[in-house]
CSV table of C-alpha atoms and ligand atoms in Angstrom, one decimal:
chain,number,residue,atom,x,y,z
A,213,UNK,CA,0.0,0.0,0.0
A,214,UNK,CA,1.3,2.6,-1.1
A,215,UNK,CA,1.8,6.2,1.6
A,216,UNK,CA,-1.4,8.8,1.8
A,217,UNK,CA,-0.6,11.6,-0.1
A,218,UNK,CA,-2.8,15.2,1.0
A,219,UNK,CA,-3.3,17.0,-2.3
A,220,UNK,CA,-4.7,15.5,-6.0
A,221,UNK,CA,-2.1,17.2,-7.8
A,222,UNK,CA,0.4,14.6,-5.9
A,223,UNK,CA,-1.6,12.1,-5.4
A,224,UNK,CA,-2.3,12.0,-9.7
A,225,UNK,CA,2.1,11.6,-9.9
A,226,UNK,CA,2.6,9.2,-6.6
A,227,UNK,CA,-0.7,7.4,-5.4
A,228,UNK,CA,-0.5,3.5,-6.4
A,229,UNK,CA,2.8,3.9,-8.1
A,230,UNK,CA,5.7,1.2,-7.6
A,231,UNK,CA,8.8,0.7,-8.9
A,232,UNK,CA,9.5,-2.1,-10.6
A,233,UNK,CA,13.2,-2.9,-11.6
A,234,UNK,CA,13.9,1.0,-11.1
A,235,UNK,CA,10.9,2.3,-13.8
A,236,UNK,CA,10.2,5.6,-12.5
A,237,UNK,CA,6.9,4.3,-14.9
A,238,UNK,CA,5.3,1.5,-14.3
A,239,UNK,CA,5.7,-0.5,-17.4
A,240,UNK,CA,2.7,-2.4,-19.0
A,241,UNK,CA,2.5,-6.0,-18.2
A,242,UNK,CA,1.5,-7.1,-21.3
A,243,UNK,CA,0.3,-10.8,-19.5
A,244,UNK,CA,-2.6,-12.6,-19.7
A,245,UNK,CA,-1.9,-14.4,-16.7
A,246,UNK,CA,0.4,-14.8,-13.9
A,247,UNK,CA,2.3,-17.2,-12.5
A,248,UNK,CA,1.0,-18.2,-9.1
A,249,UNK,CA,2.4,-18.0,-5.9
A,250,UNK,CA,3.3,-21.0,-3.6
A,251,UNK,CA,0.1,-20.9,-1.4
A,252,UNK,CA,-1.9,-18.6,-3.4
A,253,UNK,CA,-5.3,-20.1,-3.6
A,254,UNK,CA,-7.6,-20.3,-6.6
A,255,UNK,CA,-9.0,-16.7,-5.8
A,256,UNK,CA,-5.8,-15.2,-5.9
A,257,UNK,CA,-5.4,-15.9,-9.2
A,258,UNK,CA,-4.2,-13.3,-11.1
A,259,UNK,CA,-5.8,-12.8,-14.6
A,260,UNK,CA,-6.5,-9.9,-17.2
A,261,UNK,CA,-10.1,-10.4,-17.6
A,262,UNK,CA,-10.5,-10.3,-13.2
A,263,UNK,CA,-9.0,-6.6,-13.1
A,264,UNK,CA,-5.9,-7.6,-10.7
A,265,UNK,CA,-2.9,-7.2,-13.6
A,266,UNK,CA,-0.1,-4.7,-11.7
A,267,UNK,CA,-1.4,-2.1,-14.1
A,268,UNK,CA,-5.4,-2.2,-13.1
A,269,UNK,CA,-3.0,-2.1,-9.4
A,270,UNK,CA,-1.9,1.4,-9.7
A,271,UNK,CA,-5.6,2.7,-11.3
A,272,UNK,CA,-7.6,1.5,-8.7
A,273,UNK,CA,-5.4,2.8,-5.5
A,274,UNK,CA,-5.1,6.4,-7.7
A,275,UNK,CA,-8.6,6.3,-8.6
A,276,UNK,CA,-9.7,5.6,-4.7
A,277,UNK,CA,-7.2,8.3,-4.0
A,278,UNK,CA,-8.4,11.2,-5.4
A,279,UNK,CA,-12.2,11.0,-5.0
A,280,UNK,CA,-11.6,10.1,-1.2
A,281,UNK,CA,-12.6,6.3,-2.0
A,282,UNK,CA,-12.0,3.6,0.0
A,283,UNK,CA,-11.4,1.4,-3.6
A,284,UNK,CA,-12.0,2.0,-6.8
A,285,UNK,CA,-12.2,-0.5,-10.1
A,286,UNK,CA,-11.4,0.1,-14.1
A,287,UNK,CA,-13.3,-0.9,-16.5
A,288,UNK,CA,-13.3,-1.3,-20.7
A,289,UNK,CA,-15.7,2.0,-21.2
A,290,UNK,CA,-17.8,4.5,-18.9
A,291,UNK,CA,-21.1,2.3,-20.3
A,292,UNK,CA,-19.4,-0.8,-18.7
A,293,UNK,CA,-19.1,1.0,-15.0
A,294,UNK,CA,-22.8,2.1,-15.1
A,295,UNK,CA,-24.3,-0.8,-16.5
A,296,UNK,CA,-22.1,-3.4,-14.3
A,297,UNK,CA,-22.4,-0.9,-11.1
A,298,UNK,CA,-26.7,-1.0,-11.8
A,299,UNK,CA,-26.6,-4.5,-12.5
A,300,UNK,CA,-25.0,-5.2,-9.2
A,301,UNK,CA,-27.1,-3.9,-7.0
A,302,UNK,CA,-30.4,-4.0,-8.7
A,303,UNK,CA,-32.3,-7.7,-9.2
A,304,UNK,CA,-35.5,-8.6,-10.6
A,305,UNK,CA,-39.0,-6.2,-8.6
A,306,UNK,CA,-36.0,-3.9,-7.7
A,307,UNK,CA,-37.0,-0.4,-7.8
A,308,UNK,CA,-34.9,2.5,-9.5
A,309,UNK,CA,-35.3,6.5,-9.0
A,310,UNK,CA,-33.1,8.0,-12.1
A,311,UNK,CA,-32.7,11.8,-12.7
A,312,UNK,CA,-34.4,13.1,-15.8
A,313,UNK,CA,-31.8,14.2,-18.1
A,314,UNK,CA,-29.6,11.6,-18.7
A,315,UNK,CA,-26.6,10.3,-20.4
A,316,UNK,CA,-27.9,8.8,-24.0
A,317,UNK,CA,-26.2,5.5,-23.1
A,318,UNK,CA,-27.4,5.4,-19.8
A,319,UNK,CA,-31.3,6.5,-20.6
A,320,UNK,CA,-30.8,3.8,-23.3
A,321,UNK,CA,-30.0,1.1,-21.2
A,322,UNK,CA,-32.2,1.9,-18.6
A,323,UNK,CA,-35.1,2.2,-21.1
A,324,UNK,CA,-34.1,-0.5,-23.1
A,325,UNK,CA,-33.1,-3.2,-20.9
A,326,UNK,CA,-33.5,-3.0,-17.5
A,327,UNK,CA,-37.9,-3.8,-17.9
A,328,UNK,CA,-36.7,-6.9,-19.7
A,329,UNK,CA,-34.9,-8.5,-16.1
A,330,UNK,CA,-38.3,-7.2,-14.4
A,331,UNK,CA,-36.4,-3.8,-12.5
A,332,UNK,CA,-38.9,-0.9,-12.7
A,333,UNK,CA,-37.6,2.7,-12.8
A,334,UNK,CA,-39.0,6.6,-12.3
A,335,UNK,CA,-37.6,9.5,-13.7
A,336,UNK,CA,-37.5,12.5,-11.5
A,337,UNK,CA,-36.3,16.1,-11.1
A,338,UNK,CA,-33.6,16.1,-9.2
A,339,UNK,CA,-34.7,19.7,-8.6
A,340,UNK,CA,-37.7,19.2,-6.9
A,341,UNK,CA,-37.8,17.0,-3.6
A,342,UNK,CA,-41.4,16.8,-3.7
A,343,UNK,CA,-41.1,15.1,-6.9
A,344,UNK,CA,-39.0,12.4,-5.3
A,345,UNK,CA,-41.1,11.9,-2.3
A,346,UNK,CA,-44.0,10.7,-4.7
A,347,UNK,CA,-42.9,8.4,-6.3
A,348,UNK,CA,-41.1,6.6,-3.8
A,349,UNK,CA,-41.8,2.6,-3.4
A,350,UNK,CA,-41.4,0.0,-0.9
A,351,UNK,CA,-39.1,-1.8,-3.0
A,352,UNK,CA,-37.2,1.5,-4.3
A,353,UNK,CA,-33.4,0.2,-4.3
A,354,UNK,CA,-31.3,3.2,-5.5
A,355,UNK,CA,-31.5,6.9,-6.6
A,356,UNK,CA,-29.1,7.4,-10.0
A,357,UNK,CA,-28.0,10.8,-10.4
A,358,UNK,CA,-25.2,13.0,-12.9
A,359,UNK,CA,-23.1,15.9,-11.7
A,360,UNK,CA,-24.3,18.1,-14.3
A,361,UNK,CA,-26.5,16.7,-17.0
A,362,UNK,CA,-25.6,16.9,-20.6
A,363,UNK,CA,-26.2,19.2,-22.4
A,364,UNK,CA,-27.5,21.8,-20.4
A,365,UNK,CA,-25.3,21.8,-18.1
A,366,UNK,CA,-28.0,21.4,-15.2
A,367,UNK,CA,-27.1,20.7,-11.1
A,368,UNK,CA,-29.3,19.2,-9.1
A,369,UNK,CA,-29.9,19.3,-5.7
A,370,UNK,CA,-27.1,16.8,-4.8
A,371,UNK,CA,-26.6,17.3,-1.2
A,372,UNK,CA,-31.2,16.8,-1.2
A,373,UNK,CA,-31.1,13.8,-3.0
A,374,UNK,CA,-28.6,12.6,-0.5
A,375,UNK,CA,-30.2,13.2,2.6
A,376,UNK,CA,-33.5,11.9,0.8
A,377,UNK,CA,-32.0,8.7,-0.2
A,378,UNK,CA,-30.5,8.3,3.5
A,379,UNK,CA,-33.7,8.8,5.3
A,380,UNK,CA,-34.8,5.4,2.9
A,381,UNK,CA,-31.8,3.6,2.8
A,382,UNK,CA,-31.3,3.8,-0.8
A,383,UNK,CA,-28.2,3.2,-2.3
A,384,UNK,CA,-27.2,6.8,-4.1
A,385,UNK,CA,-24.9,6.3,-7.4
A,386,UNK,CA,-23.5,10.0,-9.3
A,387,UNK,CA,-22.0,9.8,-12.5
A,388,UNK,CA,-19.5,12.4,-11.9
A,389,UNK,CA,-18.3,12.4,-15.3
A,390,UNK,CA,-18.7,16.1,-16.1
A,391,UNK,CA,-17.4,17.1,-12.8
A,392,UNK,CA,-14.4,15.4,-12.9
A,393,UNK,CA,-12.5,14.6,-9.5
A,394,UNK,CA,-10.8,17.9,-9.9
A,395,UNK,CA,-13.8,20.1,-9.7
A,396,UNK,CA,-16.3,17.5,-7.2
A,397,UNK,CA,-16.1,14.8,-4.7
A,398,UNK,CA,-19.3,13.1,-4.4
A,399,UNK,CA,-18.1,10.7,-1.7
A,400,UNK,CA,-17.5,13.9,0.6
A,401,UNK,CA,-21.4,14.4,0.3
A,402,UNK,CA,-22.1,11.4,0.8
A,403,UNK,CA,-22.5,9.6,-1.8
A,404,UNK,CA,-21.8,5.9,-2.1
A,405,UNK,CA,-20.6,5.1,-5.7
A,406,UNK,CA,-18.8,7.8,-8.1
A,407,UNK,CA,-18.8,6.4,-11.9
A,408,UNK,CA,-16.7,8.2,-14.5
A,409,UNK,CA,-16.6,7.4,-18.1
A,410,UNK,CA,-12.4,7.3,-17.9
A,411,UNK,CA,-12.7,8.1,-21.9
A,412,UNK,CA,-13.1,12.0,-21.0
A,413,UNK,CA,-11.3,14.2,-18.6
A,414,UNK,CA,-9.6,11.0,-16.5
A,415,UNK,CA,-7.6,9.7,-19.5
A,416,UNK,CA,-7.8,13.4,-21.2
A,417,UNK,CA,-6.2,12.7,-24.5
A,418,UNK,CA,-9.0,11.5,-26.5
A,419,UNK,CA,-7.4,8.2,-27.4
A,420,UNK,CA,-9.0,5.7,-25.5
A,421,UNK,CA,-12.4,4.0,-24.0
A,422,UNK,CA,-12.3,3.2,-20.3
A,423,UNK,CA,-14.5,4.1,-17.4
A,424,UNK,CA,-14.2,3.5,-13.5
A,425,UNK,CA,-16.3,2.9,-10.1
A,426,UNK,CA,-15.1,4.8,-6.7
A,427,UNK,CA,-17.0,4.1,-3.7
A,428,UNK,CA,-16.3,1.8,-0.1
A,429,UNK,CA,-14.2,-1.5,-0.5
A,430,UNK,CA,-17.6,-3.6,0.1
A,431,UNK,CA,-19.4,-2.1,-2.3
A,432,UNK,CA,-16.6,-1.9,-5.4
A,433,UNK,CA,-15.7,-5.8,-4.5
A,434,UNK,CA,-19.3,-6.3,-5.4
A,435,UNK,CA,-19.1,-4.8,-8.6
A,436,UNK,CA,-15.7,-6.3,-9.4
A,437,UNK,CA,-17.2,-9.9,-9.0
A,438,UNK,CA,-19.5,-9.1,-10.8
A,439,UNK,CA,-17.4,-7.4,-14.0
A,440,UNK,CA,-15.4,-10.9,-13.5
A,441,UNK,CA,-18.3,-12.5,-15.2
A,442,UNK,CA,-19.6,-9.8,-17.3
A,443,UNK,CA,-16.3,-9.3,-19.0
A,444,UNK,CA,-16.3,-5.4,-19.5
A,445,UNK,CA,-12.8,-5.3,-18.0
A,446,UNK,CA,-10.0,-2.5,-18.8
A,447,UNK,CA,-7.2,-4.1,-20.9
A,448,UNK,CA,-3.7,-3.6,-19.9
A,449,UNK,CA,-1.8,-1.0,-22.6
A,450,UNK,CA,-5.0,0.8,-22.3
A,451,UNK,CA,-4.6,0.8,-18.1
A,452,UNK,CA,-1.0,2.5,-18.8
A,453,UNK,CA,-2.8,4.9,-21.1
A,454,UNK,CA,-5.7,5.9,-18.4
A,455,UNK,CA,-2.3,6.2,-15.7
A,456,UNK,CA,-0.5,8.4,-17.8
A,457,UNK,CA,-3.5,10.6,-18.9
A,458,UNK,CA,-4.5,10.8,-15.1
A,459,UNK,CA,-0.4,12.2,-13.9
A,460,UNK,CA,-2.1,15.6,-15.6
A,461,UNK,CA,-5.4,15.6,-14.8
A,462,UNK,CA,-6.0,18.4,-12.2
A,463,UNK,CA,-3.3,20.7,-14.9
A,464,UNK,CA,-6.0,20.0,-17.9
A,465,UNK,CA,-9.0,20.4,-15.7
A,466,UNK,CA,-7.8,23.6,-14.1
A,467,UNK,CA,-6.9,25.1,-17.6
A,468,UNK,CA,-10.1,24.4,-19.1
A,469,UNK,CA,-12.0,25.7,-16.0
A,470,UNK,CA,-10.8,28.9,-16.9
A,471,UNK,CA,-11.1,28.5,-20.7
A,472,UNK,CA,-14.5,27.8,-20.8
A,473,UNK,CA,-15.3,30.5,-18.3
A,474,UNK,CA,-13.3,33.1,-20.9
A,475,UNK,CA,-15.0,31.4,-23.9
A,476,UNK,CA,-19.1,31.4,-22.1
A,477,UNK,CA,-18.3,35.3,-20.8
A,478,UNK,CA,-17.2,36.0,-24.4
A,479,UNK,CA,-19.7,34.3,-26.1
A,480,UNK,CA,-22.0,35.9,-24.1
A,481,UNK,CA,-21.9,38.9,-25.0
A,482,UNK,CA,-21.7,38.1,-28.5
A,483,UNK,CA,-24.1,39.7,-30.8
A,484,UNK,CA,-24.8,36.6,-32.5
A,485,UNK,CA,-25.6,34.5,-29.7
A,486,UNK,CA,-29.0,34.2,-28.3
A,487,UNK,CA,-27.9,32.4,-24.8
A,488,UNK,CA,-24.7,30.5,-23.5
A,489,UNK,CA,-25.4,27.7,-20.4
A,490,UNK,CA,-22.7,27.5,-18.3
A,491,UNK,CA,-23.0,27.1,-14.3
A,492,UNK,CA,-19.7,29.4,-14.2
A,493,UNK,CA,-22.3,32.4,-15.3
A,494,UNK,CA,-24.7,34.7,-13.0
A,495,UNK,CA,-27.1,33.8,-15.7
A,496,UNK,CA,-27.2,30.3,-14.7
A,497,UNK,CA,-30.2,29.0,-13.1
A,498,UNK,CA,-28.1,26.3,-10.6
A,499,UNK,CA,-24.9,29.3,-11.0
A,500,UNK,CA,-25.1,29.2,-6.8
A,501,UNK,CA,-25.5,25.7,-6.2
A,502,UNK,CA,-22.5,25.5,-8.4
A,503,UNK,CA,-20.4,28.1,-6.6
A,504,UNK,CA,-21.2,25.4,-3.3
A,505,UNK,CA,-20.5,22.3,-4.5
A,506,UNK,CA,-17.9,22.5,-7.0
A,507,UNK,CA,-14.5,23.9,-7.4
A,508,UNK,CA,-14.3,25.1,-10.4
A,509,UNK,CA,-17.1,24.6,-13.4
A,510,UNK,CA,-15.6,22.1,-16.0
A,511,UNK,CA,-14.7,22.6,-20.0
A,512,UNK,CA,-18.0,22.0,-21.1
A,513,UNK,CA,-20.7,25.3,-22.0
A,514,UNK,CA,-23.9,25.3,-24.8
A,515,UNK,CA,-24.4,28.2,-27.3
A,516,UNK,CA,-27.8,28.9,-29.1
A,517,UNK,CA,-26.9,30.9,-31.8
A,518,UNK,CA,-29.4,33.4,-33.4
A,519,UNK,CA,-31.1,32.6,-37.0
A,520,UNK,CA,-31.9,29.4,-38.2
A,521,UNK,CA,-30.8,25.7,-38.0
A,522,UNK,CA,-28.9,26.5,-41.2
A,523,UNK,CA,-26.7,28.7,-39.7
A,524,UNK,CA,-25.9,26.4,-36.4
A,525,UNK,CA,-24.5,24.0,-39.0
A,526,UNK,CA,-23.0,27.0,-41.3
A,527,UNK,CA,-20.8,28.0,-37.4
A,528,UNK,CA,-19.6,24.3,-36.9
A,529,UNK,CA,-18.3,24.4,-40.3
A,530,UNK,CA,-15.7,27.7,-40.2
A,531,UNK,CA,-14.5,26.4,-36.6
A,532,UNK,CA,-10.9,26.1,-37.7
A,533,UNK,CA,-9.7,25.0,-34.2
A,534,UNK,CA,-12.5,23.4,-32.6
A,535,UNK,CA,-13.1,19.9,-33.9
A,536,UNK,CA,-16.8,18.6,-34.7
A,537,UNK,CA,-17.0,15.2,-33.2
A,538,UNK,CA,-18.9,13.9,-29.9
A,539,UNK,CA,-16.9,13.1,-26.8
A,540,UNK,CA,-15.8,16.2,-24.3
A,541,UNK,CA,-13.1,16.1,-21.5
A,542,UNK,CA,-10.1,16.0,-23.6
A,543,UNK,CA,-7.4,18.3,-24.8
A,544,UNK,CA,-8.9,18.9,-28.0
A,545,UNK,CA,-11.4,21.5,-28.4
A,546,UNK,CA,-14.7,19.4,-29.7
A,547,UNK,CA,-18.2,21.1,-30.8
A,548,UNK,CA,-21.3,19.4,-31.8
A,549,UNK,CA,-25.1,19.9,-32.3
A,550,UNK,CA,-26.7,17.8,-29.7
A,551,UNK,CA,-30.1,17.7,-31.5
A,552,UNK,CA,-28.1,16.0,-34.5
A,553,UNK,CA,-25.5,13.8,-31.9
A,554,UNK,CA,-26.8,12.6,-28.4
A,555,UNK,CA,-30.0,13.9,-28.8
A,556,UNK,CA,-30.8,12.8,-32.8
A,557,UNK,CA,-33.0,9.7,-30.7
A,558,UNK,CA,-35.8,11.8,-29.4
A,559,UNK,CA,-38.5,13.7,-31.0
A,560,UNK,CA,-38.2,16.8,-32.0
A,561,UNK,CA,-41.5,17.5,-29.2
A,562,UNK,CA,-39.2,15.7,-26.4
A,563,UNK,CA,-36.3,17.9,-27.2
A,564,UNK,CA,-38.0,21.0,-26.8
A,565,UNK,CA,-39.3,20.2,-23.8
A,566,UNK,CA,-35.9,19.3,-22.8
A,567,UNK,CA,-34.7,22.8,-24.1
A,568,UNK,CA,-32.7,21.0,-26.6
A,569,UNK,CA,-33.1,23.5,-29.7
A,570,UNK,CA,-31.6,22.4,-33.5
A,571,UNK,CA,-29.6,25.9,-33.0
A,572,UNK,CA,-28.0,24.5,-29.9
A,573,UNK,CA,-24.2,24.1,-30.2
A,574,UNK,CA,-22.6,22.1,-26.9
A,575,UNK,CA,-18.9,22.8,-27.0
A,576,UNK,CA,-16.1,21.3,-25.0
A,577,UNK,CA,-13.1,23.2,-24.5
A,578,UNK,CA,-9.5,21.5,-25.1
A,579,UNK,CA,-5.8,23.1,-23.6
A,580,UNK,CA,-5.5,24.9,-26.7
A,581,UNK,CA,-4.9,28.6,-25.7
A,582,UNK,CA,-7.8,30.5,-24.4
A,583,UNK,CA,-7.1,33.3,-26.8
A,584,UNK,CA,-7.1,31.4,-30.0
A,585,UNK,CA,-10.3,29.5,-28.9
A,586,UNK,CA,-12.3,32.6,-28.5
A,587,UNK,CA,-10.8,34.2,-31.6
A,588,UNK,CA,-11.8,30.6,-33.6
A,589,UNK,CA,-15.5,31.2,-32.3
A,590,UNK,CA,-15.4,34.9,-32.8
A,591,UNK,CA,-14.5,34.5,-36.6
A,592,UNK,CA,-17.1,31.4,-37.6
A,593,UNK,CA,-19.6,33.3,-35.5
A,594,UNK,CA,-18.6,36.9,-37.7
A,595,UNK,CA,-18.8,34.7,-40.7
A,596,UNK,CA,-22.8,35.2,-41.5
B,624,PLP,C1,-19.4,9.5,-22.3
B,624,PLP,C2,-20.2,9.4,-21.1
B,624,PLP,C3,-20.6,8.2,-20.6
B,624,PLP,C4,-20.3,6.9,-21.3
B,624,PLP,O1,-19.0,6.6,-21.3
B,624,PLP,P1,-18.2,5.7,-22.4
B,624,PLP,O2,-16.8,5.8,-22.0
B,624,PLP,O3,-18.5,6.4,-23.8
B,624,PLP,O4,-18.8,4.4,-22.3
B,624,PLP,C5,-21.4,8.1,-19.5
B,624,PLP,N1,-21.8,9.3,-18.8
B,624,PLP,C6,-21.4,10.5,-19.2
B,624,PLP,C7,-21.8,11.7,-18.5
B,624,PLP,C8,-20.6,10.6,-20.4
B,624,PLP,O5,-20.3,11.8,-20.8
């Protein structure tokens, strides 16, 4: 075990890290299996596919480190911690209390398969306790909630839904994704399971799938045993990938805290711009609950732009810098129309209620300078 370090930025260099033959790295061990140890019984086995290689090692004690975990587990994609993490501790005539605005893959799942192993499941705004209250059932398991939904950037009441969930001993699981460990710690509220999807700010770089599960030793064991049969584990190059991605983490995170806030304030106050969400703003509804639960107010801000659907599209297409492709976290600036992207799946009726307009432009900022980022948006916005 490796020693407690105080602060993330030293925990993201030094927390799980060994040295092996002198590697200030540790290297990948490329291994499918291990040789066992005299004594080891057959549990100890160690195994690519049962997430106990040297390299998954170092993830999970960094992981557990900097969200304040007790353990932590990697696995092959952000869907494959959700879906594993629900699966575990969910059965069939389970109960499920889900925010509204979810994650495509997650609302997909949920909707998709989850009435197929008989688990039933209410939406609710995680805004409104009363709502919560209501439709509360005997057999209610779990509240499932996001740090900031996508891609309004909306906060709900997370310290409410904890206390509600405690008062009814429900498990409470936050996909913390958006956040990112650098900007909130759900455990600190309370919560008992953090999921990420690894693929965006953890790794950073934009070149790999992975995802992750923080949360008390009991609970993540669980969910290890029961990825151990499900199969959605993290391989091991792309484990050295996620590690050396993380060593910079709270560097990226901080820089495009302040990005995005230059980029929404600018954008702003941009002739051509009919509104800009971002909870860094006055304007936003959830601006103080943001200000009291998070450090700083991630890379990610969404632009209507005045006219037509026409010229949304004709914006995306002079970005010179900004990239348009889904995905956000990384170091690469990346803009896309959620009404075309995530959002393509629902009506055009459900997406207005939603607030989800075909002018609305989500954009993530990269590490790309702040100057020439605004500049990009102030020329394919100048454009018309
Ligand atoms: C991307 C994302 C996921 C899914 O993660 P994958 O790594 O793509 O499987 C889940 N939740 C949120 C909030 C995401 O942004």
């Amino acid at each position: 075990m490796s020693t407690a370090f105080r602060d993330i930025d030293t925990q993201l260099v030094h927390s799980g890290e060994r040295i092996v033959d002198g590697a200030v790295c540790v290297p990948v061990f490329q291994s499918a299996t291990f040789v066992s140890r005299r004594g080891d019984s057959y549990h100890a086995a160690r195994y690519a596919r049962l997430s106990n290689t040297p390299n998954h090692d170092v993830l999970h004690a960094k992981l557990a480190a900097i969200e304040g975990g007790e353990a932590a587990l990697v696995t092959a994609s952000g869907m494959a911690a959700i879906t594993t993490s629900l699966l575990t501790f969910l059965k069939t005539g389970d109960h499920l209390l889900l925010q509204d605005c979810l994650y495509g893959g997650t609302h997909g799942f949920v909707t998709h398969e989850l009435p197929a192993l008989g688990i039933a499941y209410d939406f609710i705004d995680a805004t409104d306790e009363g709502s919560w209250q209501r439709l509360l059932r005997p057999t209610t398991r779990a509240v499932y909630v996001e740090s900031m939904t996508n891609p309004l950037l909306g906060i709900a009441d997370l310290p409410g839904v904890v206390r509600f969930a405690r008062a009814h001993g429900l498990l409470t699981m936050i996909d913390n994704t958006f956040a990112s460990p650098v900007n909130f710690r759900p455990l600190d509220l309370g919560f008992d399971l953090s999921l990420h999807s690894a693929t965006k700010y953890l790794n950073g770089h934009d070149d790999i799938a992975a995802g992750c599960a923080i949360g008390r030793a009991e609970h993540v064991e669980r969910i290890r045993q029961r990825l151990n049969h499900l199969g959605g584990s993290l391989d091991a190059h792309a484990c050295f990938l996620l590690n050396r991605g993380l060593v910079t983490l709270a560097l990226r995170v901080r820089q495009q805290n302040a990005t995005a806030l230059r980029l929404a304030r600018f954008l702003e106050g941009h002739p051509a711009v009919e509104r800009v969400l971002y909870p860094g703003l006055e304007s936003h509804p959830q601006h103080a609950r943001a200000l009291s639960l998070f450090q700083g107010y991630g890379g990610v801000l969404a632009l209507e732009v005045r006219g037509d659907e026409a010229e949304a599209a004709a914006v995306l297409e002079r970005l010179r810098i900004a990239l348009v492709a889904p995905s956000l976290g990384g170091v690469h600036t990346l803009v896309m129309r959620p009404a075309k992207v995530s959002h393509a799946a629902l009506t055009a009726e459900e997406r207005a209620r939603l607030g989800i307009g075909d002018r609305l432009i989500r954009v993530s900022v990269g590490i790309e300078s702040a100057d020439e980022v605004c500049a990009d948006f102030a020329q394919a916005l100048a454009g018309r």
